[in-house]
Amino acid sequence: MRKKIVAGNWKMNMDYADSEILISKLLSIYKESAADVIIAPPFTNLLAAANTLKGSAIEVAAQNMHFAENGAYTGEVSASMLKSIGVQTVILGHSERRAYFNETDEMLSKKVDTALANGMHLIFCFGEELNDRKAGNENLVVENQIKNALFHLPEAAWDQIVLAYEPVWAIGTGETASPNQAQDMHAFIRKTLADNYSWSLADSVSILYGGSVKSTNAKEIFSKADVDGGLIGGASLDAEHFIAIVNAF
Ligand code: PGA
């Protein structure tokens, strides 16, 4: 049975004090849920978040990492640095990293390898832009993003991977993919995994949906057979909304 997961991507929001407040609210509201819960604060708040949440049911993830183990990469953070503060999971391939920081499939493939070599878990994001969807190319674009960064991996590596389909046109726009659009794409992704690996692998990989998920639409999206949870941006900055999304399962 694959895991249900709700992950909050705080992006470049929440200074240290705000982060402490949000985490303590989350801890006071959250009881237990059918879904695993992950939050990804900015780097400056990661250590404190990891310490505060140690032993709780809420896991902490990083929003990014570099592919090198260490060295002259000013401004970057490595997998071993994340692990040294108790962070075992990293988000890779977010569309904002691809669009604003020129992250390519090739670079992401290296990041994936480094994260896995360090025993980390990853939430790998991908998704088509509006132009791709208008041209009817969304499946092709998504298939290539997954293939180019992940299909060199052996089956065993997939225990450490969660996929997050995030159509770029739905991120932060208030426009969500309809539950059926999400289901169609998730089913296509699972079939792509099955074609390249096996159905038993494809059935074991959690595929999250991201893009304007809110407490008001989460239940319907999560009710779809191939949607195993969500990667939540804006709505993860409010404890009540985020936990309502977690409880939508
Ligand atoms: P959003 O962001 O929920 O604010 O649309 C989702 C994401 O970028 O992960």
mmCIF file of C-alpha atoms and ligand atoms in Angstrom:
data_model
loop_
_atom_site.group_PDB
_atom_site.id
_atom_site.type_symbol
_atom_site.label_atom_id
_atom_site.label_comp_id
_atom_site.label_asym_id
_atom_site.label_seq_id
_atom_site.Cartn_x
_atom_site.Cartn_y
_atom_site.Cartn_z
ATOM 1 C CA MET A 1 0.000 0.000 0.000
ATOM 2 C CA ARG A 2 1.603 3.270 -1.044
ATOM 3 C CA LYS A 3 1.841 6.140 1.404
ATOM 4 C CA LYS A 4 -0.457 9.121 1.508
ATOM 5 C CA ILE A 5 1.541 12.303 2.006
ATOM 6 C CA VAL A 6 0.778 15.984 2.447
ATOM 7 C CA ALA A 7 3.854 18.204 2.219
ATOM 8 C CA GLY A 8 4.021 21.955 2.772
ATOM 9 C CA ASN A 9 6.479 23.910 0.659
ATOM 10 C CA TRP A 10 6.976 27.209 2.454
ATOM 11 C CA LYS A 11 9.137 28.606 -0.385
ATOM 12 C CA MET A 12 10.881 31.893 0.575
ATOM 13 C CA ASN A 13 8.386 32.737 3.316
ATOM 14 C CA MET A 14 8.549 32.803 7.109
ATOM 15 C CA ASP A 15 11.436 34.361 8.974
ATOM 16 C CA TYR A 16 12.813 32.585 12.030
ATOM 17 C CA ALA A 17 10.249 33.933 14.499
ATOM 18 C CA ASP A 18 7.270 33.365 12.169
ATOM 19 C CA SER A 19 8.482 29.846 11.526
ATOM 20 C CA GLU A 20 8.604 29.044 15.250
ATOM 21 C CA ILE A 21 5.055 30.345 15.649
ATOM 22 C CA LEU A 22 3.725 28.361 12.683
ATOM 23 C CA ILE A 23 5.390 25.154 13.875
ATOM 24 C CA SER A 24 4.023 25.478 17.381
ATOM 25 C CA LYS A 25 0.530 26.073 15.931
ATOM 26 C CA LEU A 26 0.904 23.002 13.734
ATOM 27 C CA LEU A 27 1.947 20.925 16.739
ATOM 28 C CA SER A 28 -0.992 22.105 18.792
ATOM 29 C CA ILE A 29 -3.606 21.492 16.071
ATOM 30 C CA TYR A 30 -2.291 18.309 14.484
ATOM 31 C CA LYS A 31 -3.365 15.084 16.100
ATOM 32 C CA GLU A 32 -2.995 12.185 13.730
ATOM 33 C CA SER A 33 -3.955 11.536 10.156
ATOM 34 C CA ALA A 34 -4.111 8.999 7.377
ATOM 35 C CA ALA A 35 -1.405 10.979 5.584
ATOM 36 C CA ASP A 36 2.245 11.490 6.489
ATOM 37 C CA VAL A 37 2.966 15.174 7.053
ATOM 38 C CA ILE A 38 6.082 16.998 5.859
ATOM 39 C CA ILE A 39 7.008 20.687 5.990
ATOM 40 C CA ALA A 40 9.789 22.344 4.027
ATOM 41 C CA PRO A 41 10.836 25.648 5.655
ATOM 42 C CA PRO A 42 13.636 27.843 4.251
ATOM 43 C CA PHE A 43 17.239 26.879 5.080
ATOM 44 C CA THR A 44 17.512 29.477 7.841
ATOM 45 C CA ASN A 45 14.745 27.759 9.792
ATOM 46 C CA LEU A 46 15.599 24.138 9.054
ATOM 47 C CA LEU A 47 17.740 23.360 12.074
ATOM 48 C CA ALA A 48 15.273 24.858 14.527
ATOM 49 C CA ALA A 49 12.367 23.118 12.770
ATOM 50 C CA ALA A 50 14.179 19.780 12.799
ATOM 51 C CA ASN A 51 14.947 20.145 16.512
ATOM 52 C CA THR A 52 11.440 21.232 17.488
ATOM 53 C CA LEU A 53 9.782 18.478 15.448
ATOM 54 C CA LYS A 54 12.142 15.685 16.479
ATOM 55 C CA GLY A 55 10.054 12.787 17.784
ATOM 56 C CA SER A 56 6.810 14.305 16.408
ATOM 57 C CA ALA A 57 4.803 12.959 13.487
ATOM 58 C CA ILE A 58 5.728 15.967 11.338
ATOM 59 C CA GLU A 59 8.820 15.536 9.207
ATOM 60 C CA VAL A 60 11.094 18.312 7.964
ATOM 61 C CA ALA A 61 12.363 18.556 4.381
ATOM 62 C CA ALA A 62 14.674 20.938 2.539
ATOM 63 C CA GLN A 63 13.503 22.830 -0.552
ATOM 64 C CA ASN A 64 16.701 22.244 -2.525
ATOM 65 C CA MET A 65 20.301 21.007 -2.341
ATOM 66 C CA HIS A 66 23.393 20.982 -4.529
ATOM 67 C CA PHE A 67 24.598 17.961 -6.463
ATOM 68 C CA ALA A 68 28.197 18.200 -5.248
ATOM 69 C CA GLU A 69 29.186 16.583 -1.964
ATOM 70 C CA ASN A 70 31.037 19.752 -0.872
ATOM 71 C CA GLY A 71 33.418 22.384 -2.247
ATOM 72 C CA ALA A 72 33.543 25.805 -3.858
ATOM 73 C CA TYR A 73 29.835 26.397 -4.515
ATOM 74 C CA THR A 74 29.134 29.697 -2.799
ATOM 75 C CA GLY A 75 25.641 29.938 -1.410
ATOM 76 C CA GLU A 76 24.813 26.269 -1.796
ATOM 77 C CA VAL A 77 23.952 23.505 0.683
ATOM 78 C CA SER A 78 24.916 19.832 0.396
ATOM 79 C CA ALA A 79 23.131 16.594 1.209
ATOM 80 C CA SER A 80 25.513 15.799 4.072
ATOM 81 C CA MET A 81 24.903 19.241 5.594
ATOM 82 C CA LEU A 82 21.173 18.575 5.561
ATOM 83 C CA LYS A 83 21.650 15.159 7.094
ATOM 84 C CA SER A 84 23.906 16.607 9.780
ATOM 85 C CA ILE A 85 20.946 18.597 11.128
ATOM 86 C CA GLY A 86 18.515 15.686 10.919
ATOM 87 C CA VAL A 87 16.911 16.504 7.554
ATOM 88 C CA GLN A 88 16.428 13.318 5.521
ATOM 89 C CA THR A 89 14.156 14.539 2.731
ATOM 90 C CA VAL A 90 14.638 17.103 -0.028
ATOM 91 C CA ILE A 91 12.351 18.614 -2.653
ATOM 92 C CA LEU A 92 14.033 18.587 -6.077
ATOM 93 C CA GLY A 93 12.978 19.940 -9.446
ATOM 94 C CA HIS A 94 10.389 22.457 -8.317
ATOM 95 C CA SER A 95 9.212 24.515 -11.294
ATOM 96 C CA GLU A 96 10.469 27.705 -9.637
ATOM 97 C CA ARG A 97 13.964 26.195 -9.429
ATOM 98 C CA ARG A 98 13.684 25.176 -13.081
ATOM 99 C CA ALA A 99 12.352 28.564 -14.223
ATOM 100 C CA TYR A 100 14.326 31.037 -12.107
ATOM 101 C CA PHE A 101 17.540 29.113 -11.378
ATOM 102 C CA ASN A 102 17.950 27.320 -14.691
ATOM 103 C CA GLU A 103 17.773 23.839 -13.256
ATOM 104 C CA THR A 104 17.825 21.405 -16.139
ATOM 105 C CA ASP A 105 16.892 17.737 -16.292
ATOM 106 C CA GLU A 106 20.609 16.952 -16.488
ATOM 107 C CA MET A 107 21.398 18.924 -13.336
ATOM 108 C CA LEU A 108 18.403 17.417 -11.568
ATOM 109 C CA SER A 109 19.530 13.944 -12.482
ATOM 110 C CA LYS A 110 22.833 14.655 -10.687
ATOM 111 C CA LYS A 111 21.004 16.053 -7.665
ATOM 112 C CA VAL A 112 18.837 12.947 -7.549
ATOM 113 C CA ASP A 113 21.915 10.713 -7.631
ATOM 114 C CA THR A 114 23.597 12.658 -4.836
ATOM 115 C CA ALA A 115 20.506 12.673 -2.643
ATOM 116 C CA LEU A 116 20.049 8.927 -3.100
ATOM 117 C CA ALA A 117 23.736 8.181 -2.538
ATOM 118 C CA ASN A 118 23.391 9.999 0.771
ATOM 119 C CA GLY A 119 20.409 7.855 1.707
ATOM 120 C CA MET A 120 18.007 10.772 1.480
ATOM 121 C CA HIS A 121 14.376 10.654 0.426
ATOM 122 C CA LEU A 122 13.244 13.003 -2.285
ATOM 123 C CA ILE A 123 10.099 14.642 -3.523
ATOM 124 C CA PHE A 124 10.721 15.061 -7.224
ATOM 125 C CA CYS A 125 8.614 17.776 -8.888
ATOM 126 C CA PHE A 126 7.737 18.228 -12.529
ATOM 127 C CA GLY A 127 4.863 19.512 -14.636
ATOM 128 C CA GLU A 128 3.973 21.143 -17.898
ATOM 129 C CA GLU A 129 3.547 24.830 -18.658
ATOM 130 C CA LEU A 130 0.332 26.324 -19.972
ATOM 131 C CA ASN A 131 1.648 26.411 -23.551
ATOM 132 C CA ASP A 132 2.416 22.701 -23.396
ATOM 133 C CA ARG A 133 -1.115 21.926 -22.273
ATOM 134 C CA LYS A 134 -2.679 24.204 -24.883
ATOM 135 C CA ALA A 135 -0.670 22.382 -27.537
ATOM 136 C CA GLY A 136 -1.739 19.001 -26.147
ATOM 137 C CA ASN A 137 1.853 18.143 -25.233
ATOM 138 C CA GLU A 138 1.462 17.767 -21.477
ATOM 139 C CA ASN A 139 1.994 14.002 -21.399
ATOM 140 C CA LEU A 140 5.099 14.201 -23.546
ATOM 141 C CA VAL A 141 6.633 16.990 -21.466
ATOM 142 C CA VAL A 142 5.953 15.195 -18.197
ATOM 143 C CA GLU A 143 7.215 11.874 -19.528
ATOM 144 C CA ASN A 144 10.476 13.490 -20.629
ATOM 145 C CA GLN A 145 10.989 15.281 -17.318
ATOM 146 C CA ILE A 146 10.614 12.012 -15.422
ATOM 147 C CA LYS A 147 12.635 9.944 -17.897
ATOM 148 C CA ASN A 148 15.538 12.355 -18.133
ATOM 149 C CA ALA A 149 16.034 12.737 -14.400
ATOM 150 C CA LEU A 150 14.941 9.386 -12.981
ATOM 151 C CA PHE A 151 14.817 6.498 -15.426
ATOM 152 C CA HIS A 152 18.513 5.694 -15.127
ATOM 153 C CA LEU A 153 17.818 4.580 -11.553
ATOM 154 C CA PRO A 154 17.549 0.948 -10.482
ATOM 155 C CA GLU A 155 14.186 -0.267 -9.139
ATOM 156 C CA ALA A 156 15.482 -0.329 -5.570
ATOM 157 C CA ALA A 157 16.061 3.442 -5.584
ATOM 158 C CA TRP A 158 12.339 4.110 -5.921
ATOM 159 C CA ASP A 159 11.760 3.307 -2.245
ATOM 160 C CA GLN A 160 13.283 6.734 -1.606
ATOM 161 C CA ILE A 161 11.298 8.677 -4.208
ATOM 162 C CA VAL A 162 7.965 10.464 -4.109
ATOM 163 C CA LEU A 163 6.746 12.169 -7.279
ATOM 164 C CA ALA A 164 4.935 15.514 -7.314
ATOM 165 C CA TYR A 165 3.022 16.507 -10.434
ATOM 166 C CA GLU A 166 2.667 20.274 -10.422
ATOM 167 C CA PRO A 167 1.293 21.847 -13.599
ATOM 168 C CA VAL A 168 3.075 25.203 -13.755
ATOM 169 C CA TRP A 169 -0.119 27.000 -14.771
ATOM 170 C CA ALA A 170 -1.752 25.958 -11.496
ATOM 171 C CA ILE A 171 1.004 27.013 -9.092
ATOM 172 C CA GLY A 172 0.137 30.058 -7.023
ATOM 173 C CA THR A 173 -2.445 31.110 -9.605
ATOM 174 C CA GLY A 174 -5.577 29.987 -7.801
ATOM 175 C CA GLU A 175 -6.297 27.840 -10.839
ATOM 176 C CA THR A 176 -6.234 24.157 -9.919
ATOM 177 C CA ALA A 177 -6.153 21.287 -12.327
ATOM 178 C CA SER A 178 -9.585 19.707 -12.114
ATOM 179 C CA PRO A 179 -9.650 16.486 -10.102
ATOM 180 C CA ASN A 180 -10.108 14.610 -13.390
ATOM 181 C CA GLN A 181 -7.175 16.380 -15.052
ATOM 182 C CA ALA A 182 -5.019 15.460 -12.049
ATOM 183 C CA GLN A 183 -6.232 11.854 -12.093
ATOM 184 C CA ASP A 184 -5.616 11.506 -15.852
ATOM 185 C CA MET A 185 -2.050 12.763 -15.517
ATOM 186 C CA HIS A 186 -1.311 10.693 -12.420
ATOM 187 C CA ALA A 187 -2.599 7.564 -14.160
ATOM 188 C CA PHE A 188 -0.395 8.406 -17.152
ATOM 189 C CA ILE A 189 2.637 8.856 -14.864
ATOM 190 C CA ARG A 190 1.964 5.528 -13.199
ATOM 191 C CA LYS A 191 1.676 3.809 -16.577
ATOM 192 C CA THR A 192 4.942 5.427 -17.663
ATOM 193 C CA LEU A 193 6.597 3.964 -14.559
ATOM 194 C CA ALA A 194 5.044 0.569 -15.259
ATOM 195 C CA ASP A 195 6.226 0.607 -18.889
ATOM 196 C CA ASN A 196 9.784 1.387 -17.871
ATOM 197 C CA TYR A 197 9.933 -0.700 -14.682
ATOM 198 C CA SER A 198 6.969 -2.824 -13.592
ATOM 199 C CA TRP A 199 3.411 -2.455 -12.355
ATOM 200 C CA SER A 200 4.452 -3.510 -8.863
ATOM 201 C CA LEU A 201 6.923 -0.615 -8.765
ATOM 202 C CA ALA A 202 4.438 1.803 -10.317
ATOM 203 C CA ASP A 203 1.821 0.851 -7.740
ATOM 204 C CA SER A 204 4.229 1.467 -4.877
ATOM 205 C CA VAL A 205 5.260 5.045 -5.764
ATOM 206 C CA SER A 206 3.299 7.897 -4.169
ATOM 207 C CA ILE A 207 2.353 10.620 -6.643
ATOM 208 C CA LEU A 208 1.373 13.971 -5.120
ATOM 209 C CA TYR A 209 -0.539 16.744 -6.856
ATOM 210 C CA GLY A 210 0.515 20.368 -6.396
ATOM 211 C CA GLY A 211 -0.941 23.636 -7.624
ATOM 212 C CA SER A 212 -3.423 25.788 -5.695
ATOM 213 C CA VAL A 213 -4.545 22.997 -3.382
ATOM 214 C CA LYS A 214 -6.686 24.486 -0.610
ATOM 215 C CA SER A 215 -8.723 23.139 2.267
ATOM 216 C CA THR A 216 -11.792 23.636 0.065
ATOM 217 C CA ASN A 217 -10.660 21.524 -2.911
ATOM 218 C CA ALA A 218 -8.288 18.985 -1.303
ATOM 219 C CA LYS A 219 -10.886 16.327 -0.532
ATOM 220 C CA GLU A 220 -12.064 16.026 -4.113
ATOM 221 C CA ILE A 221 -8.551 15.963 -5.547
ATOM 222 C CA PHE A 222 -7.325 13.433 -2.955
ATOM 223 C CA SER A 223 -10.328 11.191 -3.617
ATOM 224 C CA LYS A 224 -8.915 10.307 -7.049
ATOM 225 C CA ALA A 225 -7.445 6.819 -7.302
ATOM 226 C CA ASP A 226 -3.946 7.805 -8.424
ATOM 227 C CA VAL A 227 -3.570 10.956 -6.326
ATOM 228 C CA ASP A 228 -1.687 10.037 -3.153
ATOM 229 C CA GLY A 229 -1.501 13.465 -1.578
ATOM 230 C CA GLY A 230 -0.440 17.014 -2.193
ATOM 231 C CA LEU A 231 2.464 19.407 -2.286
ATOM 232 C CA ILE A 232 1.038 22.582 -0.853
ATOM 233 C CA GLY A 233 2.495 26.062 -1.295
ATOM 234 C CA GLY A 234 0.466 29.087 -0.199
ATOM 235 C CA ALA A 235 -2.022 27.177 1.937
ATOM 236 C CA SER A 236 0.791 25.554 3.951
ATOM 237 C CA LEU A 237 1.621 28.925 5.532
ATOM 238 C CA ASP A 238 -1.539 28.844 7.611
ATOM 239 C CA ALA A 239 -1.671 26.096 10.259
ATOM 240 C CA GLU A 240 -5.454 25.647 10.218
ATOM 241 C CA HIS A 241 -5.648 25.466 6.428
ATOM 242 C CA PHE A 242 -2.701 23.124 6.163
ATOM 243 C CA ILE A 243 -4.002 20.706 8.778
ATOM 244 C CA ALA A 244 -7.454 20.818 7.168
ATOM 245 C CA ILE A 245 -5.768 19.702 3.935
ATOM 246 C CA VAL A 246 -3.906 16.942 5.815
ATOM 247 C CA ASN A 247 -7.245 15.822 7.256
ATOM 248 C CA ALA A 248 -8.898 15.798 3.825
ATOM 249 C CA PHE A 249 -7.921 12.117 3.521
HETATM 250 P P1 PGA B 1 0.656 26.649 -4.474
HETATM 251 O O1 PGA B 1 2.139 26.067 -4.700
HETATM 252 O O2 PGA B 1 -0.053 25.654 -3.572
HETATM 253 O O3 PGA B 1 0.856 27.971 -3.806
HETATM 254 O O4 PGA B 1 0.012 26.741 -5.804
HETATM 255 C C1 PGA B 1 2.361 24.705 -4.887
HETATM 256 C C2 PGA B 1 3.840 24.454 -5.066
HETATM 257 O O5 PGA B 1 4.513 25.255 -5.735
HETATM 258 O O6 PGA B 1 4.378 23.458 -4.549
#
